[in-house]
Amino acid sequence: MPHDLKFIGENIRSFRQSRNWTLAQLASKIGIQEGPLGRIERGGNLPSATVIYNLVITPVTP
């Protein structure tokens, strides 16, 4: 599972960086705080279903 968490986090970080968004900007768009999002990106936390859903519906424009 730790490898899966890291893989998920790396993909979320890649998504964020490809849009030139800061951690704060993406966190705001998906309705969570920066700290938990940072832990998800580093593979320390598993994103909830709500976070994943909010990532899917997040508009790709700034």
Short mmCIF file of N, CA, C and O in Angstrom, two decimals:
data_model
loop_
_atom_site.label_atom_id
_atom_site.label_comp_id
_atom_site.label_asym_id
_atom_site.label_seq_id
_atom_site.Cartn_x
_atom_site.Cartn_y
_atom_site.Cartn_z
N MET A 1 0.81 -1.21 0.00
CA MET A 1 0.00 0.00 0.00
C MET A 1 0.85 1.27 0.00
O MET A 1 0.48 2.21 -0.69
N PRO A 2 1.98 1.34 0.73
CA PRO A 2 2.78 2.58 0.69
C PRO A 2 3.20 2.97 -0.72
O PRO A 2 3.21 4.14 -1.05
N HIS A 3 3.52 1.98 -1.56
CA HIS A 3 3.90 2.29 -2.94
C HIS A 3 2.72 2.91 -3.67
O HIS A 3 2.87 3.85 -4.44
N ASP A 4 1.52 2.37 -3.44
CA ASP A 4 0.31 2.91 -4.07
C ASP A 4 0.05 4.34 -3.64
O ASP A 4 -0.33 5.18 -4.46
N LEU A 5 0.25 4.63 -2.35
CA LEU A 5 0.05 5.99 -1.85
C LEU A 5 1.01 6.95 -2.53
O LEU A 5 0.62 8.06 -2.92
N LYS A 6 2.25 6.53 -2.68
CA LYS A 6 3.24 7.38 -3.32
C LYS A 6 2.87 7.61 -4.79
O LYS A 6 2.96 8.73 -5.29
N PHE A 7 2.42 6.57 -5.47
CA PHE A 7 2.02 6.68 -6.87
C PHE A 7 0.86 7.65 -7.03
O PHE A 7 0.86 8.51 -7.91
N ILE A 8 -0.15 7.52 -6.17
CA ILE A 8 -1.31 8.41 -6.22
C ILE A 8 -0.86 9.86 -5.98
O ILE A 8 -1.24 10.77 -6.71
N GLY A 9 -0.05 10.05 -4.94
CA GLY A 9 0.43 11.39 -4.62
C GLY A 9 1.24 12.01 -5.73
O GLY A 9 1.10 13.21 -6.03
N GLU A 10 2.10 11.22 -6.36
CA GLU A 10 2.92 11.74 -7.46
C GLU A 10 2.04 12.18 -8.63
O GLU A 10 2.32 13.18 -9.29
N ASN A 11 0.98 11.43 -8.88
CA ASN A 11 0.08 11.80 -9.97
C ASN A 11 -0.70 13.08 -9.66
O ASN A 11 -0.92 13.91 -10.54
N ILE A 12 -1.10 13.24 -8.42
CA ILE A 12 -1.81 14.46 -8.03
C ILE A 12 -0.85 15.65 -8.14
O ILE A 12 -1.22 16.71 -8.65
N ARG A 13 0.38 15.48 -7.68
CA ARG A 13 1.37 16.56 -7.79
C ARG A 13 1.64 16.91 -9.25
O ARG A 13 1.71 18.07 -9.63
N SER A 14 1.77 15.90 -10.09
CA SER A 14 2.00 16.13 -11.52
C SER A 14 0.83 16.91 -12.13
O SER A 14 1.04 17.83 -12.93
N PHE A 15 -0.39 16.52 -11.77
CA PHE A 15 -1.58 17.23 -12.24
C PHE A 15 -1.50 18.71 -11.86
O PHE A 15 -1.70 19.60 -12.67
N ARG A 16 -1.18 18.94 -10.59
CA ARG A 16 -1.11 20.32 -10.07
C ARG A 16 -0.01 21.11 -10.77
O ARG A 16 -0.23 22.23 -11.24
N GLN A 17 1.16 20.54 -10.87
CA GLN A 17 2.29 21.25 -11.45
C GLN A 17 2.11 21.50 -12.95
O GLN A 17 2.56 22.51 -13.46
N SER A 18 1.43 20.58 -13.64
CA SER A 18 1.22 20.77 -15.08
C SER A 18 0.33 21.98 -15.36
O SER A 18 0.34 22.52 -16.46
N ARG A 19 -0.41 22.40 -14.35
CA ARG A 19 -1.28 23.57 -14.49
C ARG A 19 -0.68 24.80 -13.81
O ARG A 19 -1.31 25.83 -13.74
N ASN A 20 0.55 24.66 -13.32
CA ASN A 20 1.25 25.75 -12.63
C ASN A 20 0.46 26.28 -11.45
O ASN A 20 0.45 27.49 -11.19
N TRP A 21 -0.20 25.38 -10.73
CA TRP A 21 -0.94 25.75 -9.54
C TRP A 21 -0.08 25.52 -8.31
O TRP A 21 0.70 24.57 -8.25
N THR A 22 -0.24 26.37 -7.33
CA THR A 22 0.42 26.15 -6.04
C THR A 22 -0.39 25.11 -5.27
O THR A 22 -1.55 24.81 -5.62
N LEU A 23 0.21 24.62 -4.22
CA LEU A 23 -0.49 23.70 -3.34
C LEU A 23 -1.75 24.37 -2.79
O LEU A 23 -2.83 23.76 -2.74
N ALA A 24 -1.63 25.64 -2.43
CA ALA A 24 -2.77 26.39 -1.88
C ALA A 24 -3.89 26.51 -2.91
O ALA A 24 -5.07 26.40 -2.55
N GLN A 25 -3.55 26.74 -4.16
CA GLN A 25 -4.58 26.91 -5.19
C GLN A 25 -5.36 25.61 -5.38
O GLN A 25 -6.60 25.63 -5.44
N LEU A 26 -4.64 24.49 -5.51
CA LEU A 26 -5.35 23.22 -5.71
C LEU A 26 -6.15 22.85 -4.46
O LEU A 26 -7.29 22.42 -4.57
N ALA A 27 -5.57 23.04 -3.31
CA ALA A 27 -6.29 22.73 -2.07
C ALA A 27 -7.60 23.49 -2.00
O ALA A 27 -8.64 22.93 -1.65
N SER A 28 -7.55 24.76 -2.36
CA SER A 28 -8.76 25.58 -2.35
C SER A 28 -9.80 25.06 -3.35
O SER A 28 -10.99 25.02 -3.06
N LYS A 29 -9.33 24.66 -4.52
CA LYS A 29 -10.24 24.17 -5.56
C LYS A 29 -10.94 22.88 -5.17
O LYS A 29 -12.08 22.64 -5.57
N ILE A 30 -10.25 22.03 -4.39
CA ILE A 30 -10.85 20.74 -4.04
C ILE A 30 -11.40 20.71 -2.62
O ILE A 30 -11.88 19.69 -2.16
N GLY A 31 -11.31 21.82 -1.92
CA GLY A 31 -11.97 21.95 -0.63
C GLY A 31 -11.27 21.34 0.56
O GLY A 31 -11.93 20.90 1.50
N ILE A 32 -9.93 21.29 0.51
CA ILE A 32 -9.19 20.82 1.68
C ILE A 32 -8.08 21.82 1.99
O ILE A 32 -7.83 22.74 1.22
N GLN A 33 -7.41 21.63 3.12
CA GLN A 33 -6.32 22.51 3.49
C GLN A 33 -5.02 22.04 2.85
O GLN A 33 -4.90 20.90 2.40
N GLU A 34 -4.03 22.95 2.83
CA GLU A 34 -2.75 22.64 2.21
C GLU A 34 -2.04 21.47 2.88
O GLU A 34 -1.43 20.64 2.19
N GLY A 35 -2.07 21.40 4.20
CA GLY A 35 -1.36 20.35 4.93
C GLY A 35 -1.76 18.95 4.50
O GLY A 35 -0.90 18.14 4.13
N PRO A 36 -3.05 18.65 4.53
CA PRO A 36 -3.47 17.32 4.09
C PRO A 36 -3.14 17.04 2.62
O PRO A 36 -2.75 15.94 2.27
N LEU A 37 -3.27 18.06 1.78
CA LEU A 37 -2.93 17.86 0.37
C LEU A 37 -1.44 17.58 0.21
O LEU A 37 -1.05 16.70 -0.56
N GLY A 38 -0.62 18.28 0.94
CA GLY A 38 0.82 18.03 0.89
C GLY A 38 1.16 16.61 1.33
O GLY A 38 2.01 15.94 0.73
N ARG A 39 0.48 16.14 2.38
CA ARG A 39 0.71 14.76 2.85
C ARG A 39 0.26 13.75 1.80
O ARG A 39 0.91 12.72 1.59
N ILE A 40 -0.83 14.04 1.12
CA ILE A 40 -1.30 13.15 0.05
C ILE A 40 -0.26 13.11 -1.07
O ILE A 40 0.11 12.04 -1.55
N GLU A 41 0.24 14.28 -1.47
CA GLU A 41 1.23 14.34 -2.56
C GLU A 41 2.52 13.61 -2.19
O GLU A 41 3.18 13.06 -3.06
N ARG A 42 2.88 13.61 -0.92
CA ARG A 42 4.10 12.93 -0.48
C ARG A 42 3.88 11.45 -0.21
O ARG A 42 4.82 10.72 0.11
N GLY A 43 2.64 10.98 -0.33
CA GLY A 43 2.35 9.58 -0.12
C GLY A 43 2.10 9.22 1.33
O GLY A 43 2.13 8.05 1.70
N GLY A 44 1.86 10.22 2.17
CA GLY A 44 1.64 9.97 3.58
C GLY A 44 0.19 9.71 3.94
O GLY A 44 -0.10 9.11 4.97
N ASN A 45 -0.72 10.19 3.12
CA ASN A 45 -2.16 10.01 3.37
C ASN A 45 -2.83 9.50 2.11
O ASN A 45 -2.45 9.87 0.99
N LEU A 46 -3.87 8.72 2.30
CA LEU A 46 -4.70 8.27 1.20
C LEU A 46 -5.81 9.31 1.00
O LEU A 46 -6.48 9.69 1.97
N PRO A 47 -5.99 9.80 -0.23
CA PRO A 47 -7.08 10.77 -0.43
C PRO A 47 -8.44 10.10 -0.25
O PRO A 47 -8.63 8.95 -0.63
N SER A 48 -9.35 10.84 0.33
CA SER A 48 -10.70 10.32 0.51
C SER A 48 -11.42 10.28 -0.84
O SER A 48 -10.97 10.88 -1.82
N ALA A 49 -12.53 9.59 -0.87
CA ALA A 49 -13.33 9.54 -2.09
C ALA A 49 -13.78 10.94 -2.49
O ALA A 49 -13.83 11.27 -3.68
N THR A 50 -14.08 11.77 -1.52
CA THR A 50 -14.50 13.15 -1.81
C THR A 50 -13.38 13.93 -2.47
O THR A 50 -13.61 14.67 -3.43
N VAL A 51 -12.16 13.78 -1.96
CA VAL A 51 -11.02 14.47 -2.56
C VAL A 51 -10.80 14.01 -4.00
O VAL A 51 -10.60 14.81 -4.90
N ILE A 52 -10.87 12.70 -4.22
CA ILE A 52 -10.69 12.18 -5.58
C ILE A 52 -11.79 12.71 -6.49
O ILE A 52 -11.52 13.15 -7.61
N TYR A 53 -13.02 12.69 -6.02
CA TYR A 53 -14.13 13.22 -6.82
C TYR A 53 -13.89 14.69 -7.15
O TYR A 53 -14.06 15.10 -8.30
N ASN A 54 -13.50 15.47 -6.17
CA ASN A 54 -13.26 16.90 -6.41
C ASN A 54 -12.10 17.13 -7.37
O ASN A 54 -12.13 18.09 -8.15
N LEU A 55 -11.11 16.26 -7.37
CA LEU A 55 -10.03 16.36 -8.35
C LEU A 55 -10.56 16.11 -9.75
O LEU A 55 -10.18 16.80 -10.70
N VAL A 56 -11.44 15.13 -9.87
CA VAL A 56 -11.98 14.77 -11.18
C VAL A 56 -12.82 15.91 -11.76
O VAL A 56 -12.76 16.17 -12.96
N ILE A 57 -13.57 16.59 -10.92
CA ILE A 57 -14.46 17.64 -11.44
C ILE A 57 -13.81 19.02 -11.45
O ILE A 57 -14.43 19.99 -11.88
N THR A 58 -12.55 19.12 -11.00
CA THR A 58 -11.87 20.42 -10.97
C THR A 58 -11.62 20.92 -12.38
O THR A 58 -11.03 20.21 -13.19
N PRO A 59 -12.08 22.13 -12.70
CA PRO A 59 -11.79 22.69 -14.01
C PRO A 59 -10.27 22.80 -14.20
O PRO A 59 -9.53 23.06 -13.26
N VAL A 60 -9.81 22.60 -15.42
CA VAL A 60 -8.37 22.62 -15.67
C VAL A 60 -7.83 24.01 -15.95
O VAL A 60 -6.65 24.17 -16.16
N THR A 61 -8.68 25.00 -15.92
CA THR A 61 -8.20 26.37 -16.11
C THR A 61 -8.02 27.02 -14.75
O THR A 61 -8.72 26.69 -13.79
N PRO A 62 -7.07 27.95 -14.64
CA PRO A 62 -6.84 28.62 -13.35
C PRO A 62 -7.99 29.41 -12.88
O PRO A 62 -8.88 29.62 -12.54
#
